[in-house]
Coordinates of C-alpha atoms in Angstrom, one line a residue:
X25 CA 39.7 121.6 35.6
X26 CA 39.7 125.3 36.5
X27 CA 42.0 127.9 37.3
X28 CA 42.6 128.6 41.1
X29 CA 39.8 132.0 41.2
X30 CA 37.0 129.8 39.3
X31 CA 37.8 127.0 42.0
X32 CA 37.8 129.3 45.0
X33 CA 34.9 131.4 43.2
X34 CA 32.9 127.7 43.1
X35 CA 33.9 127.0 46.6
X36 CA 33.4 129.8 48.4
X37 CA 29.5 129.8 47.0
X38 CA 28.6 126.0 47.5
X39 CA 30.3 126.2 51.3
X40 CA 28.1 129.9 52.0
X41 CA 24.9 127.8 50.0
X42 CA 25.3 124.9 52.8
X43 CA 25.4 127.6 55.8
X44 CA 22.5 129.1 54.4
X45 CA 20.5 126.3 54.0
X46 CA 21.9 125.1 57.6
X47 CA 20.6 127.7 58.7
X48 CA 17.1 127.2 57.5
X49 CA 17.0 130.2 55.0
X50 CA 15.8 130.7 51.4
X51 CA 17.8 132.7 49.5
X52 CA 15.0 135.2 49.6
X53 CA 15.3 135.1 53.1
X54 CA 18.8 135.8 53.5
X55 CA 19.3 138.5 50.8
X56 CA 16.3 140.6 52.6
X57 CA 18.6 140.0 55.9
X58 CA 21.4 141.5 54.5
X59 CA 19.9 144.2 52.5
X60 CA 20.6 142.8 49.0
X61 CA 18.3 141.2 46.0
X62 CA 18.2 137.4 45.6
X63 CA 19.8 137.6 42.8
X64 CA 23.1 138.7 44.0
X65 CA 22.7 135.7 46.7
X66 CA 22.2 133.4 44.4
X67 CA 25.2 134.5 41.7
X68 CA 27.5 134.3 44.6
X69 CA 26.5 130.7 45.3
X70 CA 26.5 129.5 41.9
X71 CA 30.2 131.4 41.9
X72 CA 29.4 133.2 38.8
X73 CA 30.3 136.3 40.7
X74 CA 32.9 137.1 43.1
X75 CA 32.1 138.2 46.4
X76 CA 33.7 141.2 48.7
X77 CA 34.9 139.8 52.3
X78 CA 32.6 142.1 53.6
X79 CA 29.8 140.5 52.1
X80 CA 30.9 137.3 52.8
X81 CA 31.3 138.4 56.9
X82 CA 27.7 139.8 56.3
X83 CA 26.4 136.4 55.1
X84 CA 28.4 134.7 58.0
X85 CA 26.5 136.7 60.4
X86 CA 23.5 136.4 59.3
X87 CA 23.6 132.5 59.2
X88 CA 24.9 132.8 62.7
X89 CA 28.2 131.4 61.6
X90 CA 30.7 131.2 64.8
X91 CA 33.3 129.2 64.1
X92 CA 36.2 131.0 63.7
X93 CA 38.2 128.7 61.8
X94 CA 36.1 128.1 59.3
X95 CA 34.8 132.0 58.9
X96 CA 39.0 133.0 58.5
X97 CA 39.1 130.3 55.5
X98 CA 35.7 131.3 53.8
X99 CA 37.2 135.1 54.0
X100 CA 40.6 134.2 52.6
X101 CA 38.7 132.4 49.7
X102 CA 37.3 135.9 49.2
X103 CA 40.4 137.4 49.2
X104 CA 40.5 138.9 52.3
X105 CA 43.7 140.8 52.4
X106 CA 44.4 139.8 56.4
X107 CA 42.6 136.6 57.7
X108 CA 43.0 135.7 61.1
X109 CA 45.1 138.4 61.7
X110 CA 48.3 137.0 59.2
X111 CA 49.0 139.5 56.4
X112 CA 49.1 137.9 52.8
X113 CA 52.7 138.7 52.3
X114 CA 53.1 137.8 49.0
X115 CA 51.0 140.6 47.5
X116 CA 54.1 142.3 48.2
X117 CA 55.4 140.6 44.9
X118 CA 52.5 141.1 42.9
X119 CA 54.6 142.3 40.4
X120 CA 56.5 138.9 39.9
X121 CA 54.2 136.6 40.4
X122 CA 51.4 135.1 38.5
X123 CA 47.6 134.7 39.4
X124 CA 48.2 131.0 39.5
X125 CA 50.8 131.2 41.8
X126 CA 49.4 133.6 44.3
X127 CA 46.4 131.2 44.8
X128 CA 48.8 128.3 45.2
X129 CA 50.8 130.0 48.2
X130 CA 47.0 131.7 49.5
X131 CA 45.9 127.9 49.7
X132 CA 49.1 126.7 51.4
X133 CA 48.7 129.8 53.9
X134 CA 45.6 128.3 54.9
X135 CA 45.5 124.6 54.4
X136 CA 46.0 122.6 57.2
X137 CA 47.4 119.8 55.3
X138 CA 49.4 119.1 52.4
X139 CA 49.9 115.8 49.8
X140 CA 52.2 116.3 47.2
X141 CA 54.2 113.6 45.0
X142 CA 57.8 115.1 43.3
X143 CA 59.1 113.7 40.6
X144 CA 61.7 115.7 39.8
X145 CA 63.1 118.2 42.3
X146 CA 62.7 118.9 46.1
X147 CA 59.3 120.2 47.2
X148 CA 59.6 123.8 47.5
X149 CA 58.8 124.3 51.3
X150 CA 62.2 122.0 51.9
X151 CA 64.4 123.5 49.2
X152 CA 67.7 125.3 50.4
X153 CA 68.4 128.9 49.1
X154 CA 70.8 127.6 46.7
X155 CA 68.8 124.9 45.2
X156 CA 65.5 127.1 44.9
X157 CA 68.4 129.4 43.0
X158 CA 69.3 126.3 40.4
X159 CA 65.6 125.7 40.3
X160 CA 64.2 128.5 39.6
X161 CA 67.4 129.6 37.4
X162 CA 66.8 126.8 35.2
X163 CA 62.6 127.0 35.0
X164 CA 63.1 130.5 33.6
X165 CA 65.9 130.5 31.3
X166 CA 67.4 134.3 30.9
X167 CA 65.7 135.7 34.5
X168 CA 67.4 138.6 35.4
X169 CA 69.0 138.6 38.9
X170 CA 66.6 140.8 40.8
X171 CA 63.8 138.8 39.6
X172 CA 65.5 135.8 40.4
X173 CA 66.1 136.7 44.3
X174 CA 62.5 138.1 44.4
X175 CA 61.2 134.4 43.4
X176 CA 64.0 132.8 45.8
X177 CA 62.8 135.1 48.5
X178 CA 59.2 134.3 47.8
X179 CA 60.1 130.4 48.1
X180 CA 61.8 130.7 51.5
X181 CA 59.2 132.9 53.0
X182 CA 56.8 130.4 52.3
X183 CA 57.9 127.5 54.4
X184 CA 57.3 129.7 57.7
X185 CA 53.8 127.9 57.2
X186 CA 56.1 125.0 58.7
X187 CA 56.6 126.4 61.5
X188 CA 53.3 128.3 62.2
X189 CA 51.4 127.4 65.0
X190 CA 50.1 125.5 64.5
X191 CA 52.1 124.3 61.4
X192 CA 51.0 123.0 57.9
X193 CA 50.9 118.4 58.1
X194 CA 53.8 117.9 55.0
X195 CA 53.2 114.1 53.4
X196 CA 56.1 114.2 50.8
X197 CA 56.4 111.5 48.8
X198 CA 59.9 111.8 46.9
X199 CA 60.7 109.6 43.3
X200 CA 64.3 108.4 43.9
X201 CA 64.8 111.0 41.1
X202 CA 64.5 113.9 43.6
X203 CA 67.4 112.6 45.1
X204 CA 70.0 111.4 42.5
X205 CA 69.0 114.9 40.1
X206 CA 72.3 116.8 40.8
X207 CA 70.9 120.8 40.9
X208 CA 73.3 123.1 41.6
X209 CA 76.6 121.1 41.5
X210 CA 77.8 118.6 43.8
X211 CA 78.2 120.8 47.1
X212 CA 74.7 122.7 46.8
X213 CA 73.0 119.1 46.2
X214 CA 75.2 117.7 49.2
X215 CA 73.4 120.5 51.5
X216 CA 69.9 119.9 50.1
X217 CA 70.0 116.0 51.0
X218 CA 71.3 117.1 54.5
X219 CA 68.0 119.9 55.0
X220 CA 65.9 116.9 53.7
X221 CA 67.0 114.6 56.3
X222 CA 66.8 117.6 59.0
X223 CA 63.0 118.3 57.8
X224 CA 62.5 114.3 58.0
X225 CA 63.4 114.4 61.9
X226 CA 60.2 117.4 62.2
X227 CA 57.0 115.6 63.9
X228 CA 54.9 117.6 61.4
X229 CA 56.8 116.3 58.4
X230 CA 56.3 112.8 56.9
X231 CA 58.7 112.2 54.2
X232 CA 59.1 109.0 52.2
X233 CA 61.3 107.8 48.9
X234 CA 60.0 105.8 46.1
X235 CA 63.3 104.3 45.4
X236 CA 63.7 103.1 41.6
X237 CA 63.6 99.5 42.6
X238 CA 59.7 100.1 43.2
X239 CA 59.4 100.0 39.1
X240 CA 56.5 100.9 37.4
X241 CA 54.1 103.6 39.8
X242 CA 50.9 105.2 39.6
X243 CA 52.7 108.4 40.2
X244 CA 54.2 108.0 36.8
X245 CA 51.9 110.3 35.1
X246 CA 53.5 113.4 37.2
X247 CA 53.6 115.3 40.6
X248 CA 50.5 116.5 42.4
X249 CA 49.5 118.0 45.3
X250 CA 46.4 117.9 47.3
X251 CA 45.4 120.4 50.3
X252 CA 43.1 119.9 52.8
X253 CA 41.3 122.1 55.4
X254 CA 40.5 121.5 58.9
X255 CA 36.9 122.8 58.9
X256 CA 35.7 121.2 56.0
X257 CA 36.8 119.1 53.1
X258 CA 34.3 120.7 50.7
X259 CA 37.3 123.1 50.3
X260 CA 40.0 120.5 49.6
X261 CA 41.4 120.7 46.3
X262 CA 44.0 119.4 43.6
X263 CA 46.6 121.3 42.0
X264 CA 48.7 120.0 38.9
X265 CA 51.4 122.3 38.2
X266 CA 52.4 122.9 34.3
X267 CA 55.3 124.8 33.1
X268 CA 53.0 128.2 32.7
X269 CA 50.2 128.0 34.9
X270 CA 48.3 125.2 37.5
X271 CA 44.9 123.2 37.1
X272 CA 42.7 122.8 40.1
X273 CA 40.8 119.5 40.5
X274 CA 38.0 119.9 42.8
X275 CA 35.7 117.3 42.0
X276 CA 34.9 114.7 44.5
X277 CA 35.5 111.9 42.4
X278 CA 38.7 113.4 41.4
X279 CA 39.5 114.4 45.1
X280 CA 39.0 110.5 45.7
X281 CA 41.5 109.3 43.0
X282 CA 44.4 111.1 43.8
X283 CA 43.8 110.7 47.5
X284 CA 44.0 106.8 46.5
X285 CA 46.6 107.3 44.3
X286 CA 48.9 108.9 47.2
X287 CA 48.1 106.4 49.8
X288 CA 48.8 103.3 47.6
X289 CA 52.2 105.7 46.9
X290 CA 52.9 105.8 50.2
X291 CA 52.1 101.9 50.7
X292 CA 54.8 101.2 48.3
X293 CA 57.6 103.9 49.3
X294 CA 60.1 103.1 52.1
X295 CA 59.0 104.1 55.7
X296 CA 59.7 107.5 56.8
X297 CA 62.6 105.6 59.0
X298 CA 64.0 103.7 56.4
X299 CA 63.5 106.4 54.2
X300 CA 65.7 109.0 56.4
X301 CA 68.5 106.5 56.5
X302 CA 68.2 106.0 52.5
X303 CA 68.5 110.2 52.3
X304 CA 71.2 110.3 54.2
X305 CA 73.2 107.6 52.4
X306 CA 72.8 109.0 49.1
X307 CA 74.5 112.3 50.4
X308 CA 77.6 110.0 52.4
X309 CA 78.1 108.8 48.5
X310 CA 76.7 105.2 49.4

């Protein structure tokens, strides 16, 4: 487990490592192309160094790197502060929020997909304003108010990424939990169950509930998410998210469990039909 920089730092180097040797370069080679010793080369693949986006477009270059996909990702895992031509908004709040968080909404800025089990409240990028209010009132007892509505604001900007173009693949699996938790009272719960159903009906949103007859789960153990990136799934990664910070799983064999884990989730959660159906009857009172 690492924090989200070491992961990125790690990610970055063995993705630039492959391009080079793609390319059919030594380090030696590619450091004299570039200007630099080999010893900065080789830190930056190993990750025990950080690397400057310039540097990394320098690299690109000389490996004759065209794909512009991939070369947008690579730089944001730099920490490119526009990729692609989309600002990173959210250094805007740098004040409010934490390292851990920042690399959680740069991944979801650039992921293609996303996995993510809930156990115990709405996934963020389908909360309503006044849930993500209860939420995040209750997750940090005594917040002051213009804290709060910074963090509020921060949640609601970040589910533009469903309607980017093109947009970010959601695969929600929801415990029954989710649904039956009342956050917010009665009437701001009411209109959260109605969103869910309205984000069920989106083509780039797949969302299905583990109901409680399902029993015993492998999802038991606590939510997850997963991200995964069109140009490569070197890149893809876990995140666990604790109540002061988030682990980042990037191991292949780890990669591998969870992505099991999810699909035998989804095998035993209600279709996304039956599922919208089973939403919407919780919120009718059924």
């Amino acid at each position: 487990m690492q924090n989200g920089p070491a992961v990125r730092r790690r990610k970055l180097g063995a993705e630039l490592r492959a391009l080079r040797t793609g390319a059919g370069l030594t380090s030696g080679e590619a450091a004299r192309l570039v200007g630099w010793h080999q010893s900065k080369v080789s830190r930056i693949e190993t990750g025990a160094s950080g690397v400057k986006p310039a540097d990394v477009r320098l690299l690109l270059d000389a490996y004759g790197e065209r794909d512009g996909q991939l070369r947008e990702l690579l730089l944001m895992l730099a920490g490119s502060e526009e990729a692609g031509g989309r600002s990173r908004w959210w250094h805007a709040y740098r004040g409010i929020l934490p390292p851990t968080y920042r690399d959680f909404i740069s991944l979801e800025s650039q992921a293609t997909g996303m996995r993510t089990l809930e156990t115990t409240v709405v996934p963020g990028l389908l909360q309503t304003p006044e849930y993500a209010q209860a939420v995040t009132r209750a997750a940090l007892d005594g917040v002051d108010e213009e804290r709060l509505d910074a963090l509020v604001e921060v949640r609601l900007a970040r589910q533009d990424v469903l309607r980017s173009d093109p947009p970010l693949e959601l695969s929600a699996v929801l415990d029954e939990a989710v649904l039956r938790r009342e956050i917010g009272g009665p009437e701001v719960m009411a209109r959260q169950l109605a969103r869910l159903v309205e984000c069920a009906r989106l083509p780039q949103v797949r969302l299905q509930v583990l109901p409680f007859a399902a029993g015993a789960h492998v999802g038991l153990t606590g939510p997850f998410v997963i991200f995964s990136f069109q140009s490569t799934s070197d890149l893809d990664v876990v995140v666990l998210d604790q109540l002061t910070s988030s682990l980042y799983l990037e191991r292949k064999e780890d990669l591998k469990a969870y992505l099991e884990a999810f699909n035998t989730l989804q095998i035993h959660a209600l279709s996304p039909e039956d599922s919208l159906d089973y939403i919407a009857g919780i919120g009718d009172g059924a």
